[in-house]
CSV table of C-alpha atoms in Angstrom, one decimal:
chain,number,residue,atom,x,y,z
A,21,MET,CA,0.0,0.0,0.0
A,22,PRO,CA,2.8,2.6,0.8
A,23,ALA,CA,4.3,1.8,-2.6
A,24,ARG,CA,1.0,2.3,-4.4
A,25,ARG,CA,0.5,5.6,-2.6
A,26,PHE,CA,4.0,6.7,-3.6
A,27,THR,CA,3.4,5.8,-7.2
A,28,ALA,CA,0.1,7.7,-7.3
A,29,THR,CA,1.7,10.8,-5.7
A,30,ALA,CA,4.5,10.8,-8.2
A,31,ALA,CA,2.1,10.6,-11.1
A,32,ALA,CA,-0.1,13.3,-9.8
A,33,THR,CA,3.0,15.6,-9.3
A,34,VAL,CA,4.1,15.1,-12.9
A,35,LEU,CA,0.5,15.7,-14.3
A,36,ALA,CA,0.2,18.9,-12.2
A,37,ALA,CA,3.6,20.3,-13.1
A,38,GLY,CA,3.3,19.5,-16.9
A,39,PRO,CA,0.8,22.3,-17.8
A,40,MET,CA,2.8,24.8,-15.8
A,41,VAL,CA,6.0,24.0,-17.7
A,42,LEU,CA,4.2,24.2,-21.0
A,43,ALA,CA,2.5,27.5,-20.1
A,44,GLY,CA,5.9,29.0,-19.2
A,45,ALA,CA,7.4,27.9,-22.5
A,46,GLY,CA,4.5,29.5,-24.4
A,47,SER,CA,4.9,32.9,-22.8
A,48,ALA,CA,8.4,33.2,-24.0
A,49,HIS,CA,7.3,33.8,-27.6
A,50,ALA,CA,6.6,37.5,-28.0
A,51,SER,CA,4.4,38.9,-30.8
A,52,ALA,CA,6.0,41.2,-33.4
A,53,ASP,CA,5.8,44.9,-32.9
A,54,HIS,CA,4.2,46.7,-35.9
A,55,GLY,CA,5.8,50.1,-35.1
A,56,ARG,CA,4.4,53.5,-34.1
A,57,ALA,CA,3.6,56.8,-35.8
A,58,SER,CA,2.3,60.2,-34.7
A,59,ALA,CA,1.4,63.5,-36.4
A,60,VAL,CA,0.1,66.9,-35.4
A,61,VAL,CA,-0.6,69.9,-37.5
A,62,LEU,CA,-0.1,72.6,-34.9
A,63,ARG,CA,1.3,72.5,-31.3
A,64,THR,CA,1.8,75.6,-29.2
A,65,GLY,CA,3.7,76.1,-25.9
A,66,LEU,CA,3.2,79.8,-25.3
A,67,ASP,CA,2.9,81.8,-22.1
A,68,VAL,CA,0.5,84.7,-22.5
A,69,SER,CA,0.7,87.5,-19.9
A,70,LEU,CA,-2.2,90.0,-19.9
A,71,LEU,CA,-2.6,93.4,-18.2
A,72,ASN,CA,1.0,94.1,-17.3
A,73,LYS,CA,1.6,90.4,-16.3
A,74,THR,CA,-1.2,90.4,-13.7
A,75,VAL,CA,-2.9,87.5,-15.5
A,76,ASN,CA,-1.0,84.5,-17.0
A,77,VAL,CA,-2.7,82.2,-19.4
A,78,PRO,CA,-0.9,79.3,-21.0
A,79,LEU,CA,-1.7,78.9,-24.7
A,80,ALA,CA,-1.4,75.1,-25.1
A,81,VAL,CA,-3.1,73.9,-28.3
A,82,SER,CA,-2.7,70.7,-30.3
A,83,LEU,CA,-4.6,70.6,-33.6
A,84,ASN,CA,-5.3,67.3,-35.4
A,85,GLU,CA,-3.0,65.2,-33.2
A,86,VAL,CA,-3.1,61.5,-34.1
A,87,ARG,CA,-1.2,58.5,-32.9
A,88,ALA,CA,-1.0,54.9,-34.1
A,89,PRO,CA,-0.7,51.6,-33.8
A,90,ARG,CA,-4.4,52.3,-34.6
A,91,SER,CA,-4.4,54.2,-37.9
A,92,ALA,CA,-6.1,57.6,-37.7
A,93,GLU,CA,-6.7,60.8,-39.6
A,94,ARG,CA,-8.1,64.2,-38.6
A,95,ASN,CA,-8.9,67.3,-40.7
A,96,ALA,CA,-10.0,70.1,-38.4
A,97,LEU,CA,-9.5,73.5,-40.0
A,98,THR,CA,-9.6,75.8,-36.9
A,99,ALA,CA,-8.1,75.8,-33.4
A,100,ARG,CA,-9.6,78.1,-30.8
A,101,LEU,CA,-8.8,79.1,-27.3
A,102,ASP,CA,-11.4,80.3,-24.9
A,103,GLY,CA,-11.1,83.0,-22.2
A,104,VAL,CA,-8.1,84.9,-23.5
A,105,ASP,CA,-9.4,87.8,-25.7
A,106,GLY,CA,-11.6,89.5,-23.1
A,107,GLY,CA,-13.2,86.2,-22.2
A,108,GLN,CA,-14.2,85.6,-25.8
A,109,PRO,CA,-13.1,82.6,-27.9
A,110,PHE,CA,-9.8,83.4,-29.7
A,111,SER,CA,-8.9,81.8,-33.0
A,112,VAL,CA,-5.3,80.6,-33.0
A,113,LEU,CA,-5.3,79.0,-36.5
A,114,ARG,CA,-7.4,79.3,-39.6
A,115,ALA,CA,-6.6,77.2,-42.7
A,116,ASP,CA,-8.1,76.0,-45.9
A,117,VAL,CA,-6.5,72.5,-45.3
A,118,ALA,CA,-5.2,71.1,-42.1
A,119,SER,CA,-4.8,67.4,-42.0
A,120,ALA,CA,-2.8,64.8,-40.1
A,121,LYS,CA,-2.5,61.1,-40.8
A,122,ALA,CA,-0.8,58.2,-39.0
A,123,THR,CA,-0.8,54.6,-40.3
A,124,VAL,CA,0.8,51.4,-39.0
A,125,SER,CA,0.9,48.0,-40.6
A,126,ALA,CA,3.1,44.9,-40.6
A,127,SER,CA,5.3,46.4,-43.3
A,128,GLY,CA,5.9,49.7,-41.5
A,129,ALA,CA,4.7,53.0,-40.0
A,130,GLU,CA,4.1,56.3,-41.7
A,131,ALA,CA,3.0,59.8,-40.5
A,132,SER,CA,2.2,62.9,-42.6
A,133,THR,CA,0.7,66.4,-42.3
A,134,ASN,CA,-0.6,69.0,-44.8
A,135,LEU,CA,-1.3,72.6,-44.0
A,136,THR,CA,-2.5,75.0,-46.7
A,137,HIS,CA,-3.3,78.7,-46.7
A,138,ALA,CA,-2.8,79.0,-42.9
A,139,ARG,CA,-2.9,82.1,-40.7
A,140,ILE,CA,-1.8,81.9,-37.1
A,141,HIS,CA,-2.7,84.6,-34.5
A,142,VAL,CA,-1.6,85.3,-31.0
A,143,PRO,CA,-3.3,87.4,-28.3
A,144,GLY,CA,-2.5,91.1,-28.6
A,145,LEU,CA,-2.3,91.0,-32.4
A,146,PRO,CA,-5.9,90.6,-33.5
A,147,LEU,CA,-5.4,92.1,-36.9
A,148,LEU,CA,-1.8,91.1,-37.7
A,149,SER,CA,-0.9,87.4,-38.3
A,150,LEU,CA,2.0,86.0,-36.5
A,151,ILE,CA,2.8,83.9,-39.6
A,152,GLU,CA,1.0,83.1,-42.9
A,153,VAL,CA,2.1,80.2,-45.1
A,154,GLY,CA,1.0,79.0,-48.5
A,155,GLN,CA,1.5,75.3,-47.9
A,156,VAL,CA,3.7,73.2,-45.6
A,157,THR,CA,3.9,69.4,-45.6
A,158,SER,CA,5.9,66.9,-43.5
A,159,LYS,CA,6.3,63.2,-43.7
A,160,ALA,CA,8.1,60.4,-41.8
A,161,THR,CA,8.4,56.8,-43.2
A,162,CYS,CA,9.7,53.8,-41.2
A,163,GLU,CA,9.5,50.7,-43.4
A,164,ALA,CA,10.6,47.3,-42.1
A,165,GLY,CA,14.1,46.4,-43.2
A,166,ARG,CA,14.8,49.9,-44.6
A,167,LYS,CA,16.4,53.0,-43.3
A,168,PRO,CA,13.8,55.5,-41.9
A,169,ALA,CA,13.3,58.8,-43.8
A,170,ALA,CA,11.8,62.2,-42.9
A,171,SER,CA,11.2,65.3,-44.9
A,172,ALA,CA,9.4,68.7,-44.9
A,173,THR,CA,8.5,70.9,-47.8
A,174,LEU,CA,7.4,74.5,-48.1
A,175,LEU,CA,5.4,75.9,-51.1
A,176,GLY,CA,4.3,79.4,-51.7
A,177,GLY,CA,5.2,82.6,-49.7
A,178,VAL,CA,5.7,83.1,-46.0
A,179,THR,CA,4.8,86.3,-44.2
A,180,VAL,CA,5.9,86.9,-40.6
A,181,LEU,CA,4.5,89.8,-38.6
A,182,GLY,CA,3.5,91.4,-41.9
A,183,LYS,CA,6.9,91.0,-43.5
A,184,LYS,CA,7.6,88.6,-46.4
A,185,VAL,CA,10.6,86.4,-45.7
A,186,THR,CA,12.6,83.7,-47.4
A,187,LEU,CA,13.3,80.6,-45.3
A,188,THR,CA,16.4,78.4,-45.6
A,189,VAL,CA,17.1,74.9,-44.4
A,190,GLY,CA,20.6,75.7,-43.3
A,191,GLY,CA,19.8,77.8,-40.3
A,192,PRO,CA,17.2,79.9,-38.5
A,193,THR,CA,15.6,83.0,-40.0
A,194,GLU,CA,15.1,85.9,-37.6
A,195,VAL,CA,12.4,88.5,-38.1
A,196,LYS,CA,12.2,91.6,-36.0
A,197,VAL,CA,9.5,94.2,-36.2
A,198,PRO,CA,10.0,97.3,-34.0
A,199,GLY,CA,7.1,98.0,-31.7
A,200,VAL,CA,5.7,94.5,-32.2
A,201,GLY,CA,8.2,91.7,-31.4
A,202,GLU,CA,10.5,89.2,-33.0
A,203,VAL,CA,10.2,85.6,-34.3
A,204,ARG,CA,13.0,83.1,-35.0
A,205,ILE,CA,12.0,80.4,-37.5
A,206,ASP,CA,13.6,77.0,-38.1
A,207,PHE,CA,12.5,75.3,-41.4
A,208,SER,CA,12.5,71.6,-42.1
A,209,LYS,CA,14.2,70.1,-39.0
A,210,THR,CA,14.6,66.4,-39.5
A,211,ARG,CA,16.4,63.6,-37.6
A,212,THR,CA,16.7,59.8,-38.2
A,213,THR,CA,18.1,56.8,-36.4
A,214,SER,CA,18.3,53.2,-37.3
A,215,ARG,CA,14.6,52.7,-36.4
A,216,THR,CA,13.0,56.1,-36.0
A,217,ALA,CA,12.4,59.3,-38.0
A,218,ALA,CA,11.0,62.7,-37.1
A,219,ALA,CA,10.4,66.0,-38.9
A,220,SER,CA,9.0,69.5,-38.1
A,221,ALA,CA,8.0,71.7,-41.0
A,222,LEU,CA,8.3,74.9,-39.1
A,223,GLU,CA,9.4,75.7,-35.5
A,224,LEU,CA,8.8,79.3,-34.3
A,225,HIS,CA,10.4,80.9,-31.2
A,226,VAL,CA,8.1,83.8,-30.5
A,227,SER,CA,8.5,87.0,-28.4
A,228,VAL,CA,5.7,89.5,-28.9
A,229,ASN,CA,4.8,92.6,-26.9
A,230,PRO,CA,3.1,95.2,-29.1
A,231,LEU,CA,4.6,98.7,-28.4
A,232,LYS,CA,5.8,97.4,-25.0
A,233,LEU,CA,2.3,98.2,-23.6
A,234,ASN,CA,2.3,94.9,-21.6
A,235,VAL,CA,-1.3,94.4,-22.7
A,236,ALA,CA,-0.4,91.0,-24.1
A,237,ASP,CA,3.1,89.6,-23.7
A,238,VAL,CA,3.6,86.3,-25.6
A,239,GLU,CA,6.6,84.1,-25.2
A,240,GLY,CA,7.3,80.5,-26.2
A,241,THR,CA,7.4,78.1,-29.1
A,242,LEU,CA,5.0,77.0,-31.9
A,243,THR,CA,5.4,74.0,-34.2
A,244,LEU,CA,3.8,73.3,-37.5
A,245,GLY,CA,3.7,69.9,-39.1
A,246,SER,CA,5.3,67.6,-36.6
A,247,VAL,CA,5.6,63.9,-37.5
A,248,THR,CA,7.4,60.9,-36.0
A,249,CYS,CA,7.6,57.1,-36.7
A,250,GLU,CA,9.2,54.0,-35.5
A,251,SER,CA,9.8,50.9,-37.7
A,252,PRO,CA,8.5,47.5,-36.7
A,253,SER,CA,10.7,45.2,-34.6
A,254,ALA,CA,11.1,41.6,-35.4
A,255,ALA,CA,9.8,39.1,-32.9
A,256,PRO,CA,12.7,37.8,-30.7
A,257,ALA,CA,14.0,34.4,-31.7
A,258,SER,CA,13.5,31.6,-29.2
A,259,ALA,CA,16.8,30.7,-27.5
A,260,PRO,CA,17.9,27.1,-28.3
A,261,ALA,CA,17.8,24.6,-25.5
A,262,SER,CA,21.2,23.8,-24.1
A,263,ALA,CA,22.2,20.2,-24.3
A,264,PRO,CA,23.2,18.5,-21.0
A,265,ALA,CA,26.7,17.2,-20.5
A,266,SER,CA,27.5,14.0,-22.3
A,267,VAL,CA,27.6,10.8,-20.2
A,268,SER,CA,30.9,8.9,-20.3
A,269,ALA,CA,29.2,5.4,-20.4
A,270,PRO,CA,29.8,3.9,-23.8
A,271,ASP,CA,26.2,2.6,-24.3
A,272,ILE,CA,24.4,5.8,-23.2
A,273,LYS,CA,23.9,8.6,-25.7
A,274,PRO,CA,23.7,12.3,-24.7
A,275,GLN,CA,20.2,13.7,-24.3
A,276,GLY,CA,20.2,17.0,-26.1
A,277,ALA,CA,20.5,17.8,-29.8
A,278,PRO,CA,20.2,14.2,-31.1
A,279,ALA,CA,17.0,13.7,-29.2
A,280,LYS,CA,15.7,17.0,-30.5
A,281,SER,CA,16.4,16.2,-34.1
A,282,GLY,CA,14.7,12.7,-33.6
A,283,LEU,CA,11.5,14.5,-32.4
A,284,ALA,CA,11.5,16.7,-35.4
A,285,GLU,CA,11.8,13.7,-37.8
A,286,THR,CA,9.0,11.7,-36.1
A,287,GLY,CA,6.6,14.6,-35.7
A,288,GLY,CA,7.1,15.3,-32.0
A,289,THR,CA,5.3,18.3,-30.6
A,290,SER,CA,5.8,20.7,-27.7
A,291,THR,CA,4.0,18.2,-25.4
A,292,THR,CA,6.4,15.4,-26.1
A,293,PRO,CA,8.9,16.4,-23.3
A,294,PHE,CA,6.1,16.4,-20.8
A,295,VAL,CA,5.0,12.9,-21.8
A,296,VAL,CA,8.5,11.6,-21.7
A,297,GLY,CA,9.1,13.2,-18.3
A,298,ALA,CA,6.0,11.6,-16.9
A,299,ALA,CA,7.0,8.2,-18.2
A,300,VAL,CA,10.4,8.5,-16.6
A,301,VAL,CA,8.9,9.4,-13.2
A,302,LEU,CA,6.4,6.6,-13.4
A,303,LEU,CA,9.1,4.1,-14.3
A,304,ALA,CA,11.1,5.2,-11.3
A,305,ALA,CA,8.1,5.0,-9.1
A,306,GLY,CA,7.4,1.5,-10.3
A,307,GLY,CA,10.9,0.4,-9.5
A,308,ALA,CA,10.6,1.8,-6.0
A,309,ALA,CA,7.3,-0.1,-5.5
A,310,VAL,CA,8.9,-3.4,-6.6
A,311,ALA,CA,11.7,-2.9,-4.2
A,312,LEU,CA,9.4,-2.2,-1.3
A,313,GLY,CA,7.3,-5.3,-2.1
A,314,ARG,CA,10.3,-7.6,-2.0
A,315,ARG,CA,11.4,-6.1,1.3
A,316,HIS,CA,8.0,-6.8,2.8
A,317,ARG,CA,8.1,-10.4,1.6
A,318,SER,CA,11.5,-11.0,3.1
């Protein structure tokens, strides 16, 4: 009876441990990452001080901001901020076209923006645009197995604080208007790595205080056409099982790579090690039972 109980206990232990071992092996296989992408037409980070800096209102606006893994697209044409212009809604951006798109698939990730005939205003300058642009676009592409790429283009004229300017890719363009303020513009800023890409069509550093009246003092940054992407990553390969050390006995073969290849040829599955392990334990338990039975008879 003790031998039978020992055998039953050993079998139950193997049967209980088997599913846990298989579950642990299954969790080691991670699914592939399809990458990421994001796009935003307009993002502001401005500090607006009103009435001789007695009232501070942060001007934080994000227009048409989209992010993927889930592909998305937005096409809002106007961004407004409430409670700045005497408590009335204030239009930060007006445009004929303002779209942002981000897509992700197994082959790669891509983000793009398009802004056409856009006029941007800040508090304190209700009649004068901070900047007017004909068309700016940006794009970031991260394809699997290829080097990421980013670009930004500018079509048509650019007017800053009422002055027509020519932007260059090589460095910032500074525009100063006496009695109004100054703006520094960086055009087509791009950066890439082995898996990522990013671009900003226009980045503006703004300092506006009309006639130094301190009615509306605006300081900060403003970005047009910002896109980013990250290429898909391959699923990590499963680490090969290490073979145990060889046994020196001449009639015993090592249990490792040869056994593995034999399973592949005969159609063994991931449950085969569990079945083999159970058989070994049951065999050992049977031997112990036989030994105990002989001892009782003697």
